[in-house]
């Protein structure tokens, strides 16, 4: 069969595109309009620098006030900027705030904003946008899971906890954040907070364009209406398929931003993402499939890196569902797991078995908090069997009923669940059904208490033990285990409010001990960040509590 001339040309062009590696992530030629000639009459083309990544879940929310997961934050951290930001070295530096001062009692902070900060639509970023955003997150009607991070503000908890709509306006007025003028933000705290400055770089503390939000409450749902103030702007969002960020020309520090575009594909299968990386369709992959991590860990592959992480992998036990309401049953399930085998043969990424809830990397009064805590429990299969029988007897149950372990779709989570399923079968003679669901579905079911055991993970929002211990306070937003202990709550309160570092660290050590003694959750291991990145990508950095950051990345031939 003969090929027409036009079809032949299409064929040739498609072959040339493949051979030129147009999906290699290095550069993409972007021709200038034909009527725009360079001096000398020669038409030239510019090269776009495009970074291609995978996001392993569809974002649940890209509104700073309602976002709650790492699949949200990876986008937000590059599309927005708070009062402060973090350098590649982890230092907290000026962001939208050019400077600040704090009162002697540590309660009143005054932030002076830079006058050249703009939103992606050209509007100036003002102190009013920060006041509006923080109060929006605290508004009970916003249903923000992260509103509790704003309880450090005077009146924040009272406003967010109110169930009387008639008093919302009066309570909002009492919240300790106020724009004194366009460029001055006054913040009043309920108690002195040693890590407050670190919090101001976290996404719940980002500003929201007040005019945009008031004109269109759904602005964050689509790229066409999205407005942000960071180094990049969202220009395309094909839901559950892909997203595209482009350099924000209105960003005050745009000269330091080298990338023109960042393209995300949304893939919940790590094996597929890895295959795309191997075929040069992606430039950076995180997370990696466990078997790939295992293979690369024993090599000196320059594209492979294991970065530290301020994060814990654990299982939630629904404490309101029998027999998980029984502490002996909970302890039995935890003690029957071989964590060393899990990290060496399943996850294979240099993870550390967790016998507490605070990961390494957080300073104590002296030394490292996690090292000072040590192992707070031991694995013991025989003791686990004994505890399980005692606990079941206390609940008038002859044997452990079959139960379900729910995890969000991911090959790594599946392998961990399968390994623990076998450990429980072997060591306790119990049967567990595995169930995988989309991440957002898992989150929603946990909030509704519609689960028995679920996979959980937490990346620290700031570098302090409090970012972990306050997860399980009574009625806490992320206390999906539905557990409560007054003594635990008391120690968390001391850790939040004391300005005596020794006192607050001792209180948080005590809180961790109480939690492990009652085991409402099962700690499994402390994360690392194993990822691969192509040699032509420069400038990626990995803060201890963030995904790989590309704000200052560059593409080099």
C-alpha positions as semicolon CSV with decimal commas, in nm:
position;residue;x (nm);y (nm);z (nm)
1;X;0,000;0,000;0,000
2;X;0,139;0,337;-0,092
3;X;0,156;0,617;0,165
4;X;0,033;0,964;0,072
5;X;0,285;1,247;0,087
6;X;0,112;1,412;0,384
7;X;0,091;1,084;0,575
8;X;0,457;1,017;0,499
9;X;0,557;1,355;0,638
10;X;0,359;1,292;0,959
11;X;0,534;0,957;0,993
12;X;0,878;1,108;0,944
13;X;0,810;1,388;1,192
14;X;0,687;1,142;1,455
15;X;1,007;0,936;1,418
16;X;1,219;1,248;1,450
17;X;1,039;1,347;1,769
18;X;1,109;1,012;1,926
19;X;1,474;1,015;1,823
20;X;1,526;1,368;1,950
21;X;1,409;1,262;2,296
22;X;1,136;1,521;2,317
23;X;1,014;1,353;2,634
24;X;1,357;1,328;2,793
25;X;1,285;1,628;3,011
26;X;1,595;1,822;2,910
27;X;1,466;2,097;2,683
28;X;1,178;2,166;2,452
29;X;1,201;2,404;2,161
30;X;0,939;2,674;2,168
31;X;0,928;2,867;1,838
32;X;0,859;3,236;1,856
33;X;0,570;3,383;1,659
34;X;0,659;3,431;1,290
35;X;0,604;3,806;1,308
36;X;0,854;3,851;1,592
37;X;1,199;3,867;1,433
38;X;1,527;3,905;1,611
39;X;1,762;4,185;1,516
40;X;1,926;4,106;1,184
41;X;1,604;3,955;1,053
42;X;1,685;3,599;1,167
43;X;1,404;3,414;1,341
44;X;1,535;3,216;1,638
45;X;1,376;2,977;1,884
46;X;1,399;2,965;2,260
47;X;1,438;2,651;2,463
48;X;1,194;2,567;2,736
49;X;1,334;2,401;3,045
50;X;1,080;2,140;3,149
51;X;1,096;1,911;3,450
52;X;0,877;1,600;3,444
53;X;0,766;1,435;3,768
54;X;0,509;1,192;3,902
55;X;0,257;1,273;4,174
56;X;0,128;0,944;4,311
57;X;-0,223;1,070;4,387
58;X;-0,476;1,320;4,259
59;X;-0,463;1,620;4,495
60;X;-0,750;1,623;4,740
61;X;-0,737;2,002;4,769
62;X;-0,507;2,271;4,632
63;X;-0,650;2,537;4,861
64;X;-0,398;2,616;5,138
65;X;-0,677;2,629;5,393
66;X;-0,815;2,281;5,325
67;X;-0,519;2,080;5,191
68;X;-0,400;1,795;5,413
69;X;-0,177;1,547;5,228
70;X;0,167;1,527;5,067
71;X;-0,005;1,481;4,730
72;X;-0,142;1,832;4,788
73;X;0,160;1,991;4,952
74;X;0,412;1,908;4,677
75;X;0,219;2,138;4,446
76;X;0,137;2,401;4,707
77;X;0,498;2,436;4,825
78;X;0,596;2,552;4,477
79;X;0,285;2,749;4,383
80;X;0,265;2,949;4,708
81;X;0,494;3,121;4,952
82;X;0,433;3,209;5,316
83;X;0,576;3,474;5,543
84;X;0,893;3,265;5,561
85;X;1,047;2,989;5,351
86;X;1,325;2,732;5,387
87;X;1,660;2,731;5,213
88;X;1,821;2,417;5,069
89;X;2,019;2,403;5,394
90;X;1,696;2,400;5,598
91;X;1,734;2,754;5,733
92;X;1,418;2,961;5,785
93;X;1,453;3,288;5,594
94;X;1,243;3,579;5,474
95;X;0,965;3,496;5,230
96;X;0,679;3,739;5,172
97;X;0,783;3,897;5,504
98;X;1,101;4,103;5,463
99;X;1,156;4,114;5,840
100;X;0,977;4,071;6,171
101;X;1,004;4,138;6,541
102;X;0,863;3,968;6,848
103;X;0,766;4,110;7,186
104;X;0,966;4,022;7,497
105;X;0,693;3,788;7,622
106;X;0,691;3,598;7,291
107;X;0,321;3,662;7,233
108;X;0,309;3,940;6,972
109;X;0,479;3,905;6,635
110;X;0,486;4,187;6,380
111;X;0,567;4,093;6,020
112;X;0,663;4,359;5,766
113;X;0,581;4,244;5,414
114;X;0,786;4,314;5,104
115;X;0,624;4,565;4,868
116;X;0,707;4,381;4,544
117;X;0,518;4,056;4,611
118;X;0,239;3,988;4,361
119;X;-0,019;3,723;4,290
120;X;-0,002;3,533;3,962
121;X;-0,287;3,753;3,833
122;X;-0,088;4,070;3,908
123;X;-0,263;4,173;4,231
124;X;-0,033;4,284;4,514
125;X;0,007;4,038;4,803
126;X;-0,106;4,217;5,117
127;X;-0,128;4,155;5,489
128;X;-0,505;4,142;5,440
129;X;-0,458;3,825;5,231
130;X;-0,278;3,656;5,520
131;X;-0,539;3,762;5,775
132;X;-0,816;3,646;5,543
133;X;-0,650;3,308;5,473
134;X;-0,583;3,220;5,836
135;X;-0,934;3,313;5,943
136;X;-1,076;3,119;5,648
137;X;-0,900;2,802;5,766
138;X;-1,029;2,858;6,120
139;X;-1,387;2,916;6,007
140;X;-1,582;2,605;6,117
141;X;-1,766;2,605;5,785
142;X;-1,438;2,557;5,595
143;X;-1,399;2,214;5,760
144;X;-1,021;2,244;5,752
145;X;-0,848;1,938;5,900
146;X;-0,539;2,150;5,961
147;X;-0,719;2,435;6,139
148;X;-0,567;2,315;6,466
149;X;-0,228;2,444;6,349
150;X;-0,378;2,791;6,388
151;X;-0,484;2,727;6,747
152;X;-0,155;2,889;6,844
153;X;-0,326;3,218;6,758
154;X;-0,514;3,398;7,033
155;X;-0,881;3,302;6,995
156;X;-0,808;3,050;6,719
157;X;-0,936;2,742;6,897
158;X;-1,246;2,915;7,032
159;X;-1,347;3,028;6,682
160;X;-1,280;2,696;6,511
161;X;-1,451;2,493;6,785
162;X;-1,769;2,696;6,794
163;X;-2,091;2,530;6,681
164;X;-2,300;2,844;6,706
165;X;-2,314;3,029;6,373
166;X;-2,457;3,336;6,543
167;X;-2,126;3,392;6,726
168;X;-1,889;3,325;6,434
169;X;-1,843;3,693;6,343
170;X;-1,763;3,799;6,698
171;X;-1,522;3,508;6,750
172;X;-1,347;3,572;6,419
173;X;-1,286;3,932;6,524
174;X;-1,105;3,807;6,835
175;X;-0,860;3,585;6,644
176;X;-0,505;3,707;6,692
177;X;-0,415;3,803;6,337
178;X;-0,473;4,151;6,201
179;X;-0,356;4,350;5,900
180;X;-0,251;4,687;6,044
181;X;-0,209;4,812;5,688
182;X;-0,133;4,659;5,348
183;X;0,221;4,563;5,445
184;X;0,206;4,505;5,822
185;X;0,068;4,189;5,981
186;X;0,026;4,165;6,358
187;X;-0,002;3,819;6,511
188;X;-0,096;3,757;6,873
189;X;-0,038;3,408;7,014
190;X;-0,236;3,238;7,289
191;X;0,087;3,109;7,442
192;X;0,455;3,155;7,359
193;X;0,536;2,906;7,082
194;X;0,906;2,827;7,031
195;X;0,856;2,689;6,680
196;X;0,608;2,949;6,553
197;X;0,847;3,093;6,294
198;X;0,893;2,745;6,146
199;X;0,514;2,712;6,122
200;X;0,487;3,026;5,909
201;X;0,656;2,838;5,623
202;X;0,390;2,563;5,636
203;X;0,111;2,563;5,377
204;X;-0,183;2,621;5,614
205;X;-0,017;2,958;5,689
206;X;0,005;3,057;5,322
207;X;-0,197;3,361;5,208
208;X;-0,507;3,342;4,988
209;X;-0,604;3,619;4,747
210;X;-0,899;3,772;4,927
211;X;-1,053;3,931;4,617
212;X;-1,034;3,607;4,421
213;X;-1,181;3,394;4,702
214;X;-1,471;3,631;4,759
215;X;-1,547;3,652;4,387
216;X;-1,519;3,276;4,326
217;X;-1,514;3,037;4,624
218;X;-1,426;2,750;4,384
219;X;-1,114;2,917;4,241
220;X;-0,885;2,632;4,362
221;X;-1,072;2,356;4,179
222;X;-0,946;2,427;3,827
223;X;-0,628;2,560;3,668
224;X;-0,818;2,825;3,471
225;X;-0,917;3,007;3,790
226;X;-0,615;2,925;4,007
227;X;-0,426;3,216;4,160
228;X;-0,109;3,175;4,368
229;X;0,186;3,383;4,484
230;X;0,482;3,146;4,460
231;X;0,755;3,071;4,210
232;X;0,518;2,872;3,986
233;X;0,157;2,897;3,878
234;X;-0,085;2,617;3,793
235;X;-0,179;2,639;3,425
236;X;-0,322;2,295;3,350
237;X;-0,503;2,031;3,556
238;X;-0,641;1,724;3,385
239;X;-0,796;1,563;3,687
240;X;-0,651;1,223;3,780
241;X;-0,422;1,245;3,476
242;X;-0,174;1,532;3,483
243;X;-0,091;1,881;3,603
244;X;0,133;2,156;3,472
245;X;0,307;2,437;3,657
246;X;0,471;2,727;3,476
247;X;0,716;2,987;3,599
248;X;0,529;3,275;3,760
249;X;0,655;3,592;3,592
250;X;0,499;3,795;3,873
251;X;0,712;3,622;4,139
252;X;0,938;3,877;4,309
253;X;1,240;3,644;4,291
254;X;1,175;3,517;3,938
255;X;1,534;3,570;3,825
256;X;1,640;3,277;4,047
257;X;1,383;3,044;3,891
258;X;1,537;2,852;3,601
259;X;1,260;2,612;3,504
260;X;0,994;2,721;3,257
261;X;0,755;2,433;3,327
262;X;0,702;2,144;3,565
263;X;0,481;1,867;3,433
264;X;0,327;1,613;3,671
265;X;0,169;1,288;3,567
266;X;-0,066;1,144;3,829
267;X;0,025;0,777;3,873
268;X;-0,058;0,563;4,174
269;X;0,153;0,272;4,046
270;X;0,521;0,310;4,135
271;X;0,623;0,043;3,884
272;X;0,465;0,240;3,600
273;X;0,637;0,561;3,713
274;X;0,970;0,377;3,727
275;X;0,921;0,243;3,375
276;X;0,851;0,596;3,253
277;X;1,171;0,713;3,421
278;X;1,369;0,438;3,248
279;X;1,223;0,538;2,911
280;X;1,314;0,904;2,976
281;X;0,953;1,019;3,010
282;X;1,016;1,134;3,369
283;X;1,315;1,316;3,517
284;X;1,256;1,240;3,885
285;X;1,063;0,959;4,051
286;X;0,949;0,949;4,411
287;X;0,845;0,715;4,561
288;X;1,027;0,423;4,400
289;X;0,907;0,062;4,395
290;X;1,059;-0,121;4,696
291;X;1,236;-0,380;4,478
292;X;1,397;-0,103;4,272
293;X;1,508;0,071;4,591
294;X;1,658;-0,258;4,708
295;X;1,846;-0,309;4,382
296;X;1,983;0,045;4,370
297;X;2,076;0,057;4,740
298;X;2,367;-0,176;4,679
299;X;2,511;0,030;4,395
300;X;2,683;0,364;4,348
301;X;2,433;0,473;4,082
302;X;2,470;0,855;4,063
303;X;2,101;0,895;3,980
304;X;1,990;0,731;4,305
305;X;1,969;0,911;4,636
306;X;1,837;0,819;4,980
307;X;1,755;1,144;5,161
308;X;1,656;1,163;5,528
309;X;1,291;1,211;5,614
310;X;1,108;1,341;5,918
311;X;0,829;1,088;5,893
312;X;0,678;0,775;6,040
313;X;0,491;0,486;5,876
314;X;0,229;0,333;6,106
315;X;-0,105;0,155;6,122
316;X;-0,414;0,310;6,277
317;X;-0,620;0,083;6,503
318;X;-0,980;0,195;6,535
319;X;-1,002;0,207;6,915
320;X;-1,382;0,231;6,902
321;X;-1,421;-0,107;6,728
322;X;-1,397;-0,439;6,917
323;X;-1,153;-0,595;6,985
324;X;-0,919;-0,304;6,898
325;X;-1,061;-0,118;7,197
326;X;-0,858;-0,357;7,412
327;X;-0,500;-0,250;7,485
328;X;-0,376;-0,609;7,510
329;X;-0,507;-0,689;7,162
330;X;-0,343;-0,376;7,025
331;X;-0,011;-0,461;7,189
332;X;-0,029;-0,819;7,063
333;X;-0,068;-0,706;6,703
334;X;0,225;-0,468;6,739
335;X;0,458;-0,712;6,915
336;X;0,397;-0,982;6,652
337;X;0,557;-0,775;6,373
338;X;0,923;-0,822;6,278
339;X;1,021;-0,468;6,183
340;X;1,384;-0,548;6,105
341;X;1,275;-0,803;5,847
342;X;1,021;-0,555;5,712
343;X;1,275;-0,279;5,639
344;X;1,551;-0,513;5,518
345;X;1,348;-0,737;5,288
346;X;1,035;-0,540;5,196
347;X;1,087;-0,162;5,199
348;X;1,463;-0,186;5,137
349;X;1,525;0,188;5,147
350;X;1,741;0,228;5,455
351;X;1,437;0,281;5,680
352;X;1,476;0,246;6,056
353;X;1,240;0,021;6,260
354;X;1,013;0,234;6,479
355;X;0,976;0,151;6,847
356;X;0,834;0,495;6,924
357;X;0,665;0,773;6,726
358;X;0,933;1,045;6,703
359;X;1,172;0,999;6,408
360;X;1,543;1,077;6,425
361;X;1,655;1,424;6,324
362;X;1,482;1,637;6,590
363;X;1,707;1,806;6,849
364;X;1,645;1,737;7,218
365;X;1,781;1,958;7,497
366;X;2,097;1,758;7,436
367;X;2,144;1,519;7,148
368;X;1,872;1,369;6,930
369;X;1,519;1,324;7,070
370;X;1,465;0,979;6,915
371;X;1,802;0,848;7,027
372;X;1,731;0,968;7,380
373;X;1,392;0,793;7,376
374;X;1,542;0,461;7,271
375;X;1,322;0,158;7,202
376;X;0,997;0,198;7,397
377;X;0,877;-0,160;7,338
378;X;1,008;-0,494;7,216
379;X;0,881;-0,750;6,969
380;X;0,796;-1,086;7,124
381;X;0,579;-1,335;6,937
382;X;0,520;-1,559;7,238
383;X;0,419;-1,270;7,463
384;X;0,198;-1,143;7,181
385;X;0,006;-1,471;7,171
386;X;-0,050;-1,454;7,546
387;X;-0,167;-1,093;7,536
388;X;-0,402;-1,162;7,246
389;X;-0,578;-1,443;7,432
390;X;-0,606;-1,236;7,750
391;X;-0,744;-0,939;7,559
392;X;-0,999;-1,145;7,368
393;X;-1,115;-1,307;7,693
394;X;-1,169;-0,964;7,845
395;X;-1,392;-0,883;7,548
396;X;-1,583;-1,215;7,583
397;X;-1,448;-1,337;7,250
398;X;-1,321;-1,691;7,189
399;X;-1,102;-1,604;6,896
400;X;-0,986;-1,311;6,689
401;X;-1,247;-1,232;6,424
402;X;-1,133;-1,183;6,067
403;X;-1,066;-0,814;6,009
404;X;-0,969;-0,580;5,727
405;X;-0,650;-0,381;5,678
406;X;-0,709;-0,085;5,446
407;X;-0,428;0,092;5,259
408;X;-0,416;0,346;4,979
409;X;-0,327;0,211;4,635
410;X;0,049;0,179;4,604
411;X;0,274;-0,117;4,534
412;X;0,491;-0,037;4,835
413;X;0,194;-0,021;5,074
414;X;0,066;-0,348;4,927
415;X;0,395;-0,529;4,992
416;X;0,414;-0,400;5,349
417;X;0,054;-0,509;5,412
418;X;0,116;-0,853;5,265
419;X;0,426;-0,901;5,480
420;X;0,242;-0,804;5,799
421;X;-0,058;-1,014;5,701
422;X;0,173;-1,316;5,690
423;X;0,343;-1,224;6,020
424;X;0,005;-1,202;6,194
425;X;-0,103;-1,533;6,042
426;X;0,219;-1,707;6,146
427;X;0,266;-1,553;6,490
428;X;-0,095;-1,507;6,606
429;X;-0,296;-1,739;6,381
430;X;-0,528;-1,455;6,278
431;X;-0,674;-1,383;5,936
432;X;-0,674;-1,037;5,784
433;X;-0,824;-0,923;5,456
434;X;-0,634;-0,660;5,261
435;X;-0,820;-0,374;5,095
436;X;-0,671;-0,107;4,874
437;X;-0,854;0,218;4,798
438;X;-0,768;0,561;4,657
439;X;-0,586;0,786;4,902
440;X;-0,868;1,037;4,935
441;X;-1,117;0,753;4,992
442;X;-0,894;0,620;5,271
443;X;-0,872;0,964;5,433
444;X;-1,248;1,012;5,417
445;X;-1,319;0,672;5,567
446;X;-1,071;0,728;5,848
447;X;-1,243;1,056;5,938
448;X;-1,577;0,875;5,939
449;X;-1,442;0,590;6,156
450;X;-1,531;0,349;5,877
451;X;-1,236;0,112;5,907
452;X;-1,075;-0,143;6,139
453;X;-0,702;-0,106;6,070
454;X;-0,562;0,141;5,819
455;X;-0,225;0,239;5,686
456;X;-0,107;0,577;5,814
457;X;0,191;0,799;5,754
458;X;0,296;1,137;5,883
459;X;0,559;1,384;5,765
460;X;0,650;1,642;6,027
461;X;0,515;1,988;5,953
462;X;0,802;2,148;6,145
463;X;1,117;2,024;6,319
464;X;0,993;1,967;6,674
465;X;0,854;1,657;6,851
466;X;0,521;1,838;6,885
467;X;0,446;1,787;6,517
468;X;0,404;1,417;6,604
469;X;0,281;1,402;6,963
470;X;-0,011;1,638;6,909
471;X;-0,160;1,403;6,649
472;X;-0,325;1,185;6,912
473;X;-0,469;1,438;7,155
474;X;-0,835;1,382;7,241
475;X;-1,054;1,474;6,942
476;X;-0,749;1,584;6,741
477;X;-0,810;1,637;6,369
478;X;-0,572;1,357;6,275
479;X;-0,645;1,127;6,568
480;X;-0,798;0,868;6,336
481;X;-0,743;0,598;6,599
482;X;-1,016;0,768;6,810
483;X;-0,806;0,728;7,125
484;X;-0,811;0,945;7,435
485;X;-0,590;0,976;7,744
486;X;-0,609;1,278;7,982
487;X;-0,250;1,235;8,103
488;X;-0,130;1,231;7,745
489;X;-0,325;1,550;7,670
490;X;-0,177;1,716;7,979
491;X;0,179;1,648;7,868
492;X;0,110;1,768;7,515
493;X;-0,026;2,092;7,661
494;X;0,295;2,144;7,858
495;X;0,500;2,075;7,548
496;X;0,302;2,335;7,354
497;X;0,307;2,615;7,606
498;X;0,622;2,595;7,818
499;X;0,910;2,822;7,723
500;X;1,143;2,605;7,932
501;X;1,297;2,375;7,672
502;X;1,392;2,110;7,927
503;X;1,041;2,100;8,073
504;X;0,868;2,077;7,737
505;X;1,102;1,806;7,605
506;X;1,050;1,598;7,920
507;X;0,673;1,635;7,878
508;X;0,689;1,516;7,518
509;X;0,905;1,218;7,613
510;X;0,641;1,131;7,871
511;X;0,362;1,168;7,616
512;X;0,540;0,935;7,376
513;X;0,582;0,676;7,652
514;X;0,210;0,692;7,739
515;X;0,112;0,648;7,375
516;X;0,336;0,345;7,327
517;X;0,217;0,191;7,654
518;X;-0,142;0,203;7,525
519;X;-0,052;0,139;7,157
520;X;-0,355;0,303;6,988
521;X;-0,148;0,295;6,669
522;X;0,122;0,052;6,554
523;X;0,451;0,226;6,465
524;X;0,632;0,036;6,190
525;X;0,930;0,233;6,062
526;X;1,075;0,577;6,010
527;X;1,075;0,680;5,647
528;X;1,363;0,774;5,422
529;X;1,327;0,945;5,082
530;X;1,474;0,715;4,814
531;X;1,439;0,876;4,472
532;X;1,606;0,889;4,134
533;X;1,682;1,201;3,932
534;X;1,837;1,237;3,588
535;X;2,192;1,379;3,563
536;X;2,076;1,677;3,357
537;X;1,856;1,795;3,646
538;X;2,049;2,018;3,886
539;X;1,952;2,195;4,207
540;X;1,701;1,951;4,360
541;X;1,716;1,970;4,739
542;X;1,548;1,764;5,009
543;X;1,446;1,934;5,335
544;X;1,403;1,676;5,609
545;X;1,026;1,725;5,618
546;X;0,948;1,792;5,252
547;X;0,929;1,605;4,924
548;X;1,221;1,679;4,685
549;X;1,206;2,053;4,614
550;X;1,253;2,187;4,262
551;X;1,204;2,561;4,311
552;X;1,570;2,633;4,222
553;X;1,618;2,336;3,988
554;X;1,772;2,372;3,644
555;X;1,793;2,160;3,330
556;X;2,138;2,136;3,177
557;X;2,235;1,970;2,850
